[in-house]
PDB file of C-alpha atoms and ligand atoms in Angstrom:
ATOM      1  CA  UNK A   1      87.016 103.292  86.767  1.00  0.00           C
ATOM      2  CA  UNK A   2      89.348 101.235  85.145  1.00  0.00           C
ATOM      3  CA  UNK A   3      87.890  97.699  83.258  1.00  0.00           C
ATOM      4  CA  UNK A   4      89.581  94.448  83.948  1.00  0.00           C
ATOM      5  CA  UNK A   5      87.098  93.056  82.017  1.00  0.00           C
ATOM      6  CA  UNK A   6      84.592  93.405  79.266  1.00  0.00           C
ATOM      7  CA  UNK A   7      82.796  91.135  77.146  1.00  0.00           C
ATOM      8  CA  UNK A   8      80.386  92.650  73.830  1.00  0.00           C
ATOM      9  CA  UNK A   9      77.751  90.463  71.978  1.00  0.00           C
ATOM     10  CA  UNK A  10      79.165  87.229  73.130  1.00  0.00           C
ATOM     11  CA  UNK A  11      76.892  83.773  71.367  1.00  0.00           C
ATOM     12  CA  UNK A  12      77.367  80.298  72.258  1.00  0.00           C
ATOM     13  CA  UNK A  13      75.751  77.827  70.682  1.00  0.00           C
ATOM     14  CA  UNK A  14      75.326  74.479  71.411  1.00  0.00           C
ATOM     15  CA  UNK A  15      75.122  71.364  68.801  1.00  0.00           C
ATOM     16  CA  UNK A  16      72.222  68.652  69.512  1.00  0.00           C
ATOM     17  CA  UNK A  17      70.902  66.249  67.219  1.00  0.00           C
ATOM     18  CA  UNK A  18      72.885  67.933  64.131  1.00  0.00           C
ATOM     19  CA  UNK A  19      71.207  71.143  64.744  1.00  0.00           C
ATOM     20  CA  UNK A  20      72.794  74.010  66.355  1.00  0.00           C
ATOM     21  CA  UNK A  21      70.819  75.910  69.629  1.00  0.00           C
ATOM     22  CA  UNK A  22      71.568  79.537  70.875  1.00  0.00           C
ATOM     23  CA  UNK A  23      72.042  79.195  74.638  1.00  0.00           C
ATOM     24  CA  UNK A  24      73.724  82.838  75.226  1.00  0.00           C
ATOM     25  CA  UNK A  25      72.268  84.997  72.587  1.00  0.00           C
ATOM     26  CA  UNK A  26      74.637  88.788  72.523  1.00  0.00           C
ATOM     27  CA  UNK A  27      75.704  89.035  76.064  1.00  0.00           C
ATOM     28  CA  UNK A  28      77.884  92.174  76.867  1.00  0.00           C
ATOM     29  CA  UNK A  29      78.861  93.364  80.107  1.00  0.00           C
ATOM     30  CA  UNK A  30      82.214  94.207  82.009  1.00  0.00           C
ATOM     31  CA  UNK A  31      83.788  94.189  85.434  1.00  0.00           C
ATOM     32  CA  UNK A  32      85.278  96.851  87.013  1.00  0.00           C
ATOM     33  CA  UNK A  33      88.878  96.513  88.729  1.00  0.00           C
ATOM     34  CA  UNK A  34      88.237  95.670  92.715  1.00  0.00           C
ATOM     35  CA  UNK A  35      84.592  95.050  91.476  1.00  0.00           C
ATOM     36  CA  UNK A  36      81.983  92.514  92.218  1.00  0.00           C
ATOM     37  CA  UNK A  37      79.741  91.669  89.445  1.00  0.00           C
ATOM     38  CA  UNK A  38      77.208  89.509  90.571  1.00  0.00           C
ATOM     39  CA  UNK A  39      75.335  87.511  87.370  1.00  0.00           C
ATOM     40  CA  UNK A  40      72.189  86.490  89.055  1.00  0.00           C
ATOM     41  CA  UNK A  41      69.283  84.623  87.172  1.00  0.00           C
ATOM     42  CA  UNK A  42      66.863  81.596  87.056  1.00  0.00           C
ATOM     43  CA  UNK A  43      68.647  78.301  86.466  1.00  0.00           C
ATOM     44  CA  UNK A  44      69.322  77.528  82.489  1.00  0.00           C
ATOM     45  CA  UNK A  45      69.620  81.482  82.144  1.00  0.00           C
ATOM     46  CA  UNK A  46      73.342  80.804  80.911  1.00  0.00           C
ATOM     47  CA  UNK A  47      75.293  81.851  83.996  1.00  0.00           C
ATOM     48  CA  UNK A  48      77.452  79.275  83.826  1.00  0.00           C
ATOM     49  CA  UNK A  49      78.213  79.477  80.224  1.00  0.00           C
ATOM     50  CA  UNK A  50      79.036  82.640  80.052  1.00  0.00           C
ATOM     51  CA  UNK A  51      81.843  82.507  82.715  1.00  0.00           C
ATOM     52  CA  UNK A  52      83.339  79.763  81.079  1.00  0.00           C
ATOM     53  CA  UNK A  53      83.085  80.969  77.627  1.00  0.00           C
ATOM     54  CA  UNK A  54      85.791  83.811  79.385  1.00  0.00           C
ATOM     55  CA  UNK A  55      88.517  81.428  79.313  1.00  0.00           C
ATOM     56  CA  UNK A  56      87.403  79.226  76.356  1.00  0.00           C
ATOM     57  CA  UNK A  57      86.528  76.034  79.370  1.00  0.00           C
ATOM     58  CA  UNK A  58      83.352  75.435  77.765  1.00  0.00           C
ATOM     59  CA  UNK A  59      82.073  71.832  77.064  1.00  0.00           C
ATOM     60  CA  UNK A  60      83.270  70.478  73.298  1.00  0.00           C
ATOM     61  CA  UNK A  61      79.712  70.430  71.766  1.00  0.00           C
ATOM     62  CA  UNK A  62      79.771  74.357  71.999  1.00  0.00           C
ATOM     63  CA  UNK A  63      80.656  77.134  69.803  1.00  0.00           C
ATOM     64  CA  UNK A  64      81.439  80.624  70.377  1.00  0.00           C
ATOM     65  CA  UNK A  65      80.072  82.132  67.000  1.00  0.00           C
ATOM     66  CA  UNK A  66      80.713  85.746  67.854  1.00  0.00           C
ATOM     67  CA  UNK A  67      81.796  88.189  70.410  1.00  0.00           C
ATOM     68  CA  UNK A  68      84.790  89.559  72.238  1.00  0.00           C
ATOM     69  CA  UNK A  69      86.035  89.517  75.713  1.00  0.00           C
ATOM     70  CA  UNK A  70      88.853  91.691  76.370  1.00  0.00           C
ATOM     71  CA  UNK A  71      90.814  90.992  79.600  1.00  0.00           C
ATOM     72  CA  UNK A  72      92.820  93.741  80.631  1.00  0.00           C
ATOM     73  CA  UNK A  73      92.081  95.048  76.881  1.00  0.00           C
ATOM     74  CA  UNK A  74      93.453  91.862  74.966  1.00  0.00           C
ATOM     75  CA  UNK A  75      91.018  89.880  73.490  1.00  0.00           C
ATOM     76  CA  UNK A  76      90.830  85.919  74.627  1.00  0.00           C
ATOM     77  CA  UNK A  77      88.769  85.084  72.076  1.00  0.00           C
ATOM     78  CA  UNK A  78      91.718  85.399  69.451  1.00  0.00           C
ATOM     79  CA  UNK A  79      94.104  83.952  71.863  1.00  0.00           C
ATOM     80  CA  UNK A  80      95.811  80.584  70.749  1.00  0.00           C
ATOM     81  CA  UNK A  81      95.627  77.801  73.482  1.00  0.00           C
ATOM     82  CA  UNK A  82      98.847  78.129  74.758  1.00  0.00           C
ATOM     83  CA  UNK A  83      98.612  81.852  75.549  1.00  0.00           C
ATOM     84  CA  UNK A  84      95.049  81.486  77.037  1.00  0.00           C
ATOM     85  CA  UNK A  85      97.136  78.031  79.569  1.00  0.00           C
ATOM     86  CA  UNK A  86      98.918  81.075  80.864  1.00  0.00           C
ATOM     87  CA  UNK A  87      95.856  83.361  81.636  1.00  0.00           C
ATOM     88  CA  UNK A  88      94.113  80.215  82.981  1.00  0.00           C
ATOM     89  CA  UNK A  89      94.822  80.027  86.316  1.00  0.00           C
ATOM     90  CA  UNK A  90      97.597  82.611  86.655  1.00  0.00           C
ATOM     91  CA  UNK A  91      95.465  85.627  85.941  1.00  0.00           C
ATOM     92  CA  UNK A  92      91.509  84.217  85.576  1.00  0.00           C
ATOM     93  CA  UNK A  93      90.759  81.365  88.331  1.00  0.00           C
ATOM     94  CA  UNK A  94      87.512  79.934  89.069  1.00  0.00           C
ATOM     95  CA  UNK A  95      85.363  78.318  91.894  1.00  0.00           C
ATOM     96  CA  UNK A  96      82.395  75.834  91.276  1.00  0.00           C
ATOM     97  CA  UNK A  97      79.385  74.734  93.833  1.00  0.00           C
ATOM     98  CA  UNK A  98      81.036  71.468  94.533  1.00  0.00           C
ATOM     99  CA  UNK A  99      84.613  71.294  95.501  1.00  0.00           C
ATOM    100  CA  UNK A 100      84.769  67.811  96.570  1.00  0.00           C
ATOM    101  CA  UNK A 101      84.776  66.605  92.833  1.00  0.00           C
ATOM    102  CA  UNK A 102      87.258  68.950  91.696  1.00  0.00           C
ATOM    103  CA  UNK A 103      89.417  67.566  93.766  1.00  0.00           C
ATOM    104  CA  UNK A 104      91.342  64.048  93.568  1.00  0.00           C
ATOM    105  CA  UNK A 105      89.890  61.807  96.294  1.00  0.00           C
ATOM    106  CA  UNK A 106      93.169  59.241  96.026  1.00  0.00           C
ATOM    107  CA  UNK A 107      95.728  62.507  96.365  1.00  0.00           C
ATOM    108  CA  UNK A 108      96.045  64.795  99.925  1.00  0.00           C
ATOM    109  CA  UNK A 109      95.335  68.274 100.215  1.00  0.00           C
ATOM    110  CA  UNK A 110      99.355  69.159 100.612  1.00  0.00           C
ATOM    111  CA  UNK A 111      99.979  66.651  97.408  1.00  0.00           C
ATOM    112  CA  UNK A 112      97.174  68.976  95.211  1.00  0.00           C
ATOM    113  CA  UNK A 113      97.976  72.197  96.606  1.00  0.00           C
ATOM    114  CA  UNK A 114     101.733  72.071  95.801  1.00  0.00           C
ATOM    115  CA  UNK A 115     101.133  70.917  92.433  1.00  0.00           C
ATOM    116  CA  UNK A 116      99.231  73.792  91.222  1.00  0.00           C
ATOM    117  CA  UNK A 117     101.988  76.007  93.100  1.00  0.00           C
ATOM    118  CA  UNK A 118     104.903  73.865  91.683  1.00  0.00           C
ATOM    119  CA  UNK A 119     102.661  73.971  87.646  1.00  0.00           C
ATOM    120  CA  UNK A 120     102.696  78.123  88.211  1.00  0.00           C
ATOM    121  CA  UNK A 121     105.612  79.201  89.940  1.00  0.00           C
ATOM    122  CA  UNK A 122     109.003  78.350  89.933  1.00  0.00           C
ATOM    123  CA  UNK A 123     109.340  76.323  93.430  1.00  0.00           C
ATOM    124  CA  UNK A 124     110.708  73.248  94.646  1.00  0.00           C
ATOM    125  CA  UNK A 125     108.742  71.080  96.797  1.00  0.00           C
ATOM    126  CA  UNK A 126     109.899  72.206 100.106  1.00  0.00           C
ATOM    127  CA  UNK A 127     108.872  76.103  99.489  1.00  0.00           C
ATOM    128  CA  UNK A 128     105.740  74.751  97.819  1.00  0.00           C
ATOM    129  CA  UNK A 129     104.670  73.438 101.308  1.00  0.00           C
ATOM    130  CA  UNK A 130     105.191  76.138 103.141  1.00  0.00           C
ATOM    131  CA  UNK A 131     103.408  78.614 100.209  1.00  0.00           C
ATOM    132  CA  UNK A 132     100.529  75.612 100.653  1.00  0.00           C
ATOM    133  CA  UNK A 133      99.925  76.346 104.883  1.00  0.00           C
ATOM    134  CA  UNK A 134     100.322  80.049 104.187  1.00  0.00           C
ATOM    135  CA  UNK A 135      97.523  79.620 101.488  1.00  0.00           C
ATOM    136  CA  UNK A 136      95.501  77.593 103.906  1.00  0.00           C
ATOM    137  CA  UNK A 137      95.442  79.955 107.178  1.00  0.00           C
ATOM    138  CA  UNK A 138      94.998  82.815 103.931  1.00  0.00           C
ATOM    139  CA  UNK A 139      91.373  81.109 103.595  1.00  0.00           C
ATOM    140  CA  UNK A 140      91.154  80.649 107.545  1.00  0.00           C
ATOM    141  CA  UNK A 141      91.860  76.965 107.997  1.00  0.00           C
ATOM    142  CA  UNK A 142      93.153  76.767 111.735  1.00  0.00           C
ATOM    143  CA  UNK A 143      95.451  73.912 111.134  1.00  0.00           C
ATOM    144  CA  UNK A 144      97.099  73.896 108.173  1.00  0.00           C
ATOM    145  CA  UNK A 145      99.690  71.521 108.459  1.00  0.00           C
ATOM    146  CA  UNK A 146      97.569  68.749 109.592  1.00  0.00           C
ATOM    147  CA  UNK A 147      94.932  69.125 106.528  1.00  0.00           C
ATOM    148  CA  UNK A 148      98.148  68.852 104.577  1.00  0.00           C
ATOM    149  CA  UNK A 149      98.231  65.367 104.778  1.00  0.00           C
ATOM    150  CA  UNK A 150      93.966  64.562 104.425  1.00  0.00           C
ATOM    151  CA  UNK A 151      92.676  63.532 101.795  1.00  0.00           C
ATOM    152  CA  UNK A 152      89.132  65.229 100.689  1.00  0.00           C
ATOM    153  CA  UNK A 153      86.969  62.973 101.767  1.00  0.00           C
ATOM    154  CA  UNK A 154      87.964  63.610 105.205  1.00  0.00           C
ATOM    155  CA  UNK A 155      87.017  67.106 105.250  1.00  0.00           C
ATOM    156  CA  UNK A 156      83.634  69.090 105.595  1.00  0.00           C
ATOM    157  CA  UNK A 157      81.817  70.355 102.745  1.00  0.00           C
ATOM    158  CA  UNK A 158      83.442  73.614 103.866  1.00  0.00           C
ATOM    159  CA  UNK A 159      86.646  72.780 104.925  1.00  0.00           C
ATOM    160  CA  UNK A 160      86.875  71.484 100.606  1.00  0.00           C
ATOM    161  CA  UNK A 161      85.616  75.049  99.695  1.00  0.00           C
ATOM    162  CA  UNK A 162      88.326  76.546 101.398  1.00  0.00           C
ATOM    163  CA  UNK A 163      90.564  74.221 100.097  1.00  0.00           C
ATOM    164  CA  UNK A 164      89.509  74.815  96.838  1.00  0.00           C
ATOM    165  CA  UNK A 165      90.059  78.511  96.623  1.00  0.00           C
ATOM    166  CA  UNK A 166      93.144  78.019  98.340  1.00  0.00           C
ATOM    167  CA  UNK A 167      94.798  76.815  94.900  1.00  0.00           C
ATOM    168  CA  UNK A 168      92.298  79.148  93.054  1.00  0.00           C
ATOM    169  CA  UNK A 169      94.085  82.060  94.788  1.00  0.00           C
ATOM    170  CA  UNK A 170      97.531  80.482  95.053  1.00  0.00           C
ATOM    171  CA  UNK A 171      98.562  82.310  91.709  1.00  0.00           C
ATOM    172  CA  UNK A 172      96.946  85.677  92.713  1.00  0.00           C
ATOM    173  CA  UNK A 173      94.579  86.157  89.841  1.00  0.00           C
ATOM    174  CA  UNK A 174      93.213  89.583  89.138  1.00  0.00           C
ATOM    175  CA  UNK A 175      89.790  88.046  88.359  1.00  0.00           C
ATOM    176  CA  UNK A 176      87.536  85.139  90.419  1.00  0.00           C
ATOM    177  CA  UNK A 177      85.002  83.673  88.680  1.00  0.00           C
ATOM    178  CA  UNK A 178      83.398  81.731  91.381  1.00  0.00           C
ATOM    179  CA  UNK A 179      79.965  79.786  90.041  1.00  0.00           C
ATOM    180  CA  UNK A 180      77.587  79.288  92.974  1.00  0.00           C
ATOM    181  CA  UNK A 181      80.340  78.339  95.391  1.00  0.00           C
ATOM    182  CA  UNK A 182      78.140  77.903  98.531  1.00  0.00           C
ATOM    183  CA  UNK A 183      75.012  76.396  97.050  1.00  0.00           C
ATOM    184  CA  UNK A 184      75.894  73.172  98.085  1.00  0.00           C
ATOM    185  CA  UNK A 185      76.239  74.466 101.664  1.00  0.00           C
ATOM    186  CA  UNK A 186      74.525  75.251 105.047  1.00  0.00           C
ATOM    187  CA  UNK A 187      74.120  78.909 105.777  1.00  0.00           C
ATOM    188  CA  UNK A 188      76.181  79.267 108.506  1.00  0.00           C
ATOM    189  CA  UNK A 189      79.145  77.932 106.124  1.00  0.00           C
ATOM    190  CA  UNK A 190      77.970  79.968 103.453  1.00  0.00           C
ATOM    191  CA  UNK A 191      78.263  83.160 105.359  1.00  0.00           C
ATOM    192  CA  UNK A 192      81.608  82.233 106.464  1.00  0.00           C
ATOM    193  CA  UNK A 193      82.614  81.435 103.117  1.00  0.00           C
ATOM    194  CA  UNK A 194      81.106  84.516 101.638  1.00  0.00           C
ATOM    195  CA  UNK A 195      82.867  86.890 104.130  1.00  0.00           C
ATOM    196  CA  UNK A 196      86.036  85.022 103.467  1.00  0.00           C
ATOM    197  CA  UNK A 197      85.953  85.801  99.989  1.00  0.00           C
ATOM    198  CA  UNK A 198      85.100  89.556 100.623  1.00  0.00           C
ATOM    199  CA  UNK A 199      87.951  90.091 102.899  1.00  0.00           C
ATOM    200  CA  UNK A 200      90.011  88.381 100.756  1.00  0.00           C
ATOM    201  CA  UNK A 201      88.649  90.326  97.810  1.00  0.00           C
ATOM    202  CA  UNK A 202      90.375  93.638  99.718  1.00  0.00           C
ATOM    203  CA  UNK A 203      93.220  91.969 101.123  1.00  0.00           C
ATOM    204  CA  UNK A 204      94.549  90.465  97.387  1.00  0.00           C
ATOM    205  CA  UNK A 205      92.703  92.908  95.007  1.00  0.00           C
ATOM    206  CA  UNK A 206      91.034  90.579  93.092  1.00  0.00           C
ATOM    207  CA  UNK A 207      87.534  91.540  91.069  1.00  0.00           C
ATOM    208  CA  UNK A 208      85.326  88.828  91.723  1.00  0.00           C
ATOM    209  CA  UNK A 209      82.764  87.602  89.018  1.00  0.00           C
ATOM    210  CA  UNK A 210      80.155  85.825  91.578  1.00  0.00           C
ATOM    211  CA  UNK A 211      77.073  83.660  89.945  1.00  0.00           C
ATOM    212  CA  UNK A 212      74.267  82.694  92.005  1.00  0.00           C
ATOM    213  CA  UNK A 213      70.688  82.126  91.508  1.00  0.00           C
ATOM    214  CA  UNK A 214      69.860  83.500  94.856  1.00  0.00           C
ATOM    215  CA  UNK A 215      69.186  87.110  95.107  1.00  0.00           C
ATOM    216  CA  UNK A 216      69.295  87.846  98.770  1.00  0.00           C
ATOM    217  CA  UNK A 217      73.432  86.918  98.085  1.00  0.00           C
ATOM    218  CA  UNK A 218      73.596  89.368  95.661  1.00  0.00           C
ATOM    219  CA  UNK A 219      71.838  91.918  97.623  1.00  0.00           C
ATOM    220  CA  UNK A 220      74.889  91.277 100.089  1.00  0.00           C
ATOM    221  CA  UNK A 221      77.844  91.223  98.394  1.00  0.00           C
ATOM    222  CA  UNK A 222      77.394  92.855  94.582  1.00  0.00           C
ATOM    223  CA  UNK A 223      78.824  95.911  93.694  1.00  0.00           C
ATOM    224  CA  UNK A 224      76.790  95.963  90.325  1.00  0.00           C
ATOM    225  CA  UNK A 225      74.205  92.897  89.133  1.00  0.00           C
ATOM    226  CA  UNK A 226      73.515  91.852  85.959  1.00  0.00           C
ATOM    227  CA  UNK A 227      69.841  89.730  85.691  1.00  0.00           C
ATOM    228  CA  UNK A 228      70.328  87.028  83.108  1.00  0.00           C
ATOM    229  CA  UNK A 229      67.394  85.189  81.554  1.00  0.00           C
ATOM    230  CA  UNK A 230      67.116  83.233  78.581  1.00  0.00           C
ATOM    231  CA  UNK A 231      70.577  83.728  77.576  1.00  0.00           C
ATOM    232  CA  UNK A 232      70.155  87.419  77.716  1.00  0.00           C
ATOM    233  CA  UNK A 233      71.421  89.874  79.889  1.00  0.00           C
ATOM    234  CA  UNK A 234      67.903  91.466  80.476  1.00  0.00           C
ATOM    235  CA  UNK A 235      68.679  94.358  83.092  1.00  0.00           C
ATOM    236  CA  UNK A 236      72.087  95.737  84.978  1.00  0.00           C
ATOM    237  CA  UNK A 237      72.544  98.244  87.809  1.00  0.00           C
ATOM    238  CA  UNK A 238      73.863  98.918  91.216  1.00  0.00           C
ATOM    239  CA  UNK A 239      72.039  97.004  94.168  1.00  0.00           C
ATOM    240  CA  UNK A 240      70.126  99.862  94.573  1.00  0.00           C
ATOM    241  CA  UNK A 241      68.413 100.125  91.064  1.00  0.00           C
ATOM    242  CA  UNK A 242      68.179  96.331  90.709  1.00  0.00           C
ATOM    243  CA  UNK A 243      65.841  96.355  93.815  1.00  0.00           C
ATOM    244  CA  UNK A 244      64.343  99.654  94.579  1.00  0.00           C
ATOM    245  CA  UNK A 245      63.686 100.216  90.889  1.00  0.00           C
ATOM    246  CA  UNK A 246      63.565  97.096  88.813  1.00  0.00           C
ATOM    247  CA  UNK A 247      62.823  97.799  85.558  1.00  0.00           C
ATOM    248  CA  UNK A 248      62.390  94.747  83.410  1.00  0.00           C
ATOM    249  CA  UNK A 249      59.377  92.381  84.051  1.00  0.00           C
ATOM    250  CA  UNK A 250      61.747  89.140  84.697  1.00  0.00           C
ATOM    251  CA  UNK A 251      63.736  91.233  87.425  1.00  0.00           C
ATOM    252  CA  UNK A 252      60.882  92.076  89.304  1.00  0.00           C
ATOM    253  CA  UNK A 253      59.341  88.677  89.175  1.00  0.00           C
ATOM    254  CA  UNK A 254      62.543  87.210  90.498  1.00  0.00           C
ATOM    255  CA  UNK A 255      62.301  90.023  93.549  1.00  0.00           C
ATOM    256  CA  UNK A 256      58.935  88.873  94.063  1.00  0.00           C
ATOM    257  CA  UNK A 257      59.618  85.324  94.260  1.00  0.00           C
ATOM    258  CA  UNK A 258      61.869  86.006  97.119  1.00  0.00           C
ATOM    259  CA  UNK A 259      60.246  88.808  98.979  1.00  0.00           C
ATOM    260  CA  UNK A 260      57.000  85.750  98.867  1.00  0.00           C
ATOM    261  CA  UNK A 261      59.077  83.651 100.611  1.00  0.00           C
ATOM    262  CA  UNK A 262      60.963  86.318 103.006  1.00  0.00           C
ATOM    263  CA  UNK A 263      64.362  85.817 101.952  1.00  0.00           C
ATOM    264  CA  UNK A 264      64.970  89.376 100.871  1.00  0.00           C
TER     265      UNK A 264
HETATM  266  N1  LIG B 301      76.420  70.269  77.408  1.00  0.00           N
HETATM  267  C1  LIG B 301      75.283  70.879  77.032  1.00  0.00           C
HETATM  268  N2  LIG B 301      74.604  70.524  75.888  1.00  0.00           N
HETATM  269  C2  LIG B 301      73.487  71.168  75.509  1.00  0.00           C
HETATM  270  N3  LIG B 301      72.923  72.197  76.195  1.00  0.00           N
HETATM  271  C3  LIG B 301      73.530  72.581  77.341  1.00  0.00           C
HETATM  272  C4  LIG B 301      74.728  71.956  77.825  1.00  0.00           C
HETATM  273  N4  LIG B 301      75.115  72.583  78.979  1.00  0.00           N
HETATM  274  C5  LIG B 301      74.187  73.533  79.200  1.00  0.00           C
HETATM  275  N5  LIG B 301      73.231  73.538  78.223  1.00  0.00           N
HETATM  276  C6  LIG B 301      72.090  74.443  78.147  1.00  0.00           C
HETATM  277  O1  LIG B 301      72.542  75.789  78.116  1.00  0.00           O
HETATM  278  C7  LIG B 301      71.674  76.628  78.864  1.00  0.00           C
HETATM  279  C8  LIG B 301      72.459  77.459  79.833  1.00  0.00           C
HETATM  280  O2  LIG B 301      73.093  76.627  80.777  1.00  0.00           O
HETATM  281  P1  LIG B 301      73.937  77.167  82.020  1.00  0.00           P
HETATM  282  O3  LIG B 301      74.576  75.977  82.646  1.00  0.00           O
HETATM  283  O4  LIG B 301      74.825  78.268  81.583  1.00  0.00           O
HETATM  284  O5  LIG B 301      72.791  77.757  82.968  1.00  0.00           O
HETATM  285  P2  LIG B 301      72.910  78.393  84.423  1.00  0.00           P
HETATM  286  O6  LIG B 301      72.285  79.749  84.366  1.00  0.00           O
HETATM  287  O7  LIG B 301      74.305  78.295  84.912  1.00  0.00           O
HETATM  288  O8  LIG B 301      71.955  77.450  85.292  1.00  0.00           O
HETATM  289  P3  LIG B 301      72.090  76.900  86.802  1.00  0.00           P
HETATM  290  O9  LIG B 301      71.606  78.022  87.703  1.00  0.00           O
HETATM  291  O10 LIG B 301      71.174  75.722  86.856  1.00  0.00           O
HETATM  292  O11 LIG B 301      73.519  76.539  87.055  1.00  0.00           O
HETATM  293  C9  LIG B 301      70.657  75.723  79.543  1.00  0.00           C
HETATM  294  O12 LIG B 301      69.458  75.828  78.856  1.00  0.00           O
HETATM  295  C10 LIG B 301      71.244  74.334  79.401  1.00  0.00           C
HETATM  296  O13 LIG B 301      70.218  73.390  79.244  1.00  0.00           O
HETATM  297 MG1  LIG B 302      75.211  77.237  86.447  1.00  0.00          MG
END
């Protein structure tokens, strides 16, 4: 199977107070082309860090102090800032859990869809619009050319999500990262959302990195699961091993937790 991605002994640390604190402590793993990795875990685990650490997003009080992760066999880590502007985006794109603050609440929908179009491709205004309401029935928005002119605010919860990976997808990345994308939502929209990305997963040949706390999602829609905890990767397998066969102590106490309240 060929890698897209792969990350070896990755450390972040973070400075407070002076002092410096290891929040992901020699993380390795790697994604598969056409792959979904799911990185599931209790909250502070360092989900979230890792996946930005890929593209060097991370927040400026922390430090990668050692590691590589290769994307398509280059190494981002050793990339200068103006090469890793050009994986950004173009190649690596990322969802987060709430797309209403990622988006500009003075601008429309049409005004921030065609300017990440116009940033990454070479197109003028007018074909930027009509690559914006092909992008927006792409992520099954039914009328496209009138949430061209709303602003977020005037959309659902949902609608935003869509919206948002939209101009995530627009530069057809080889690699989503999306970070809890439907924790902020009911579960009928979360099942939409989740299928969408799935079919869209096969349609556009993406791998999808997907982070969630919940387990019963990646049960659904992994491929492979990694089980963070404490900034460690503590156990990785196929859906299968992770749940018929857990074999670290903090796996199956995160199975149990769910199969107590019947989500599994
Ligand atoms: N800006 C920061 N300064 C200091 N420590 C931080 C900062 N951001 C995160 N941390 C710490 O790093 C650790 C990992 O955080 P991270 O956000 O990656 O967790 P997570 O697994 O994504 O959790 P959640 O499920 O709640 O999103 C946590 O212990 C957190 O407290
Ligand atoms: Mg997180």
């Amino acid at each position: 199977m060929e890698n897209l991605l792969e990350i070896k002994n990755l450390k972040v640390d973070f400075f407070v107070n002076k002092k410096l604190v290891p929040v992901i402590d020699g993380v390795s793993f790697c994604i598969n082309k056409d792959e979904v990795l799911v990185l599931a875990g209790e909250s502070g685990s360092g989900k979230t860090l890792s996946a930005l650490s890929i593209t060097k997003i991370l927040p400026h009080n922390a430090i990668i102090t050692s590691g590589s992760i290769k994307f398509s066999g280059s190494d981002l880590l050793v990339m200068d800032e103006k090469q890793l502007v050009d994986i950004r985006g173009r190649e690596i794109a990322y969802i987060f859990q709430e797309p209403t603050s990622y988006l500009n609440p003075v601008f429309t929908i049409g005004d921030q869809i065609t300017e990440v179009i116009m940033l990454h491709q070479n197109k003028n205004k007018e074909s930027a619009i009509e690559e914006a309401k092909e992008l927006l029935s792409l992520v099954k928005i039914k009328e496209p050319k009138r949430v061209l002119f709303d602003y977020p605010h005037q959309l659902s919860g949902g609608m935003n999500q869509r919206v948002f990976l939209a101009m995530a997808l627009a530069c057809r990345p080889r690699l989503l990262i999306a970070d809890e994308p439907t924790t902020a939502l009911d579960v009928t929209i979360e099942a939409q959302i989740l299928q969408l990305l799935l079919e869209l997963k096969k349609t556009m040949g993406f791998s999808l990195l997907f982070i969630t706390h919940n387990l019963s999602i990646a049960k659904r829609i992994a491929n492979r699961i990694c089980i963070m905890h404490k900034g460690k990767i503590v156990e990785e397998g196929s859906v299968e091993k992770i749940f018929d066969a857990p074999e670290h102590f903090h796996t199956r106490e995160l199975i149990n937790a769910y199969e107590k309240i019947g989500k599994l």
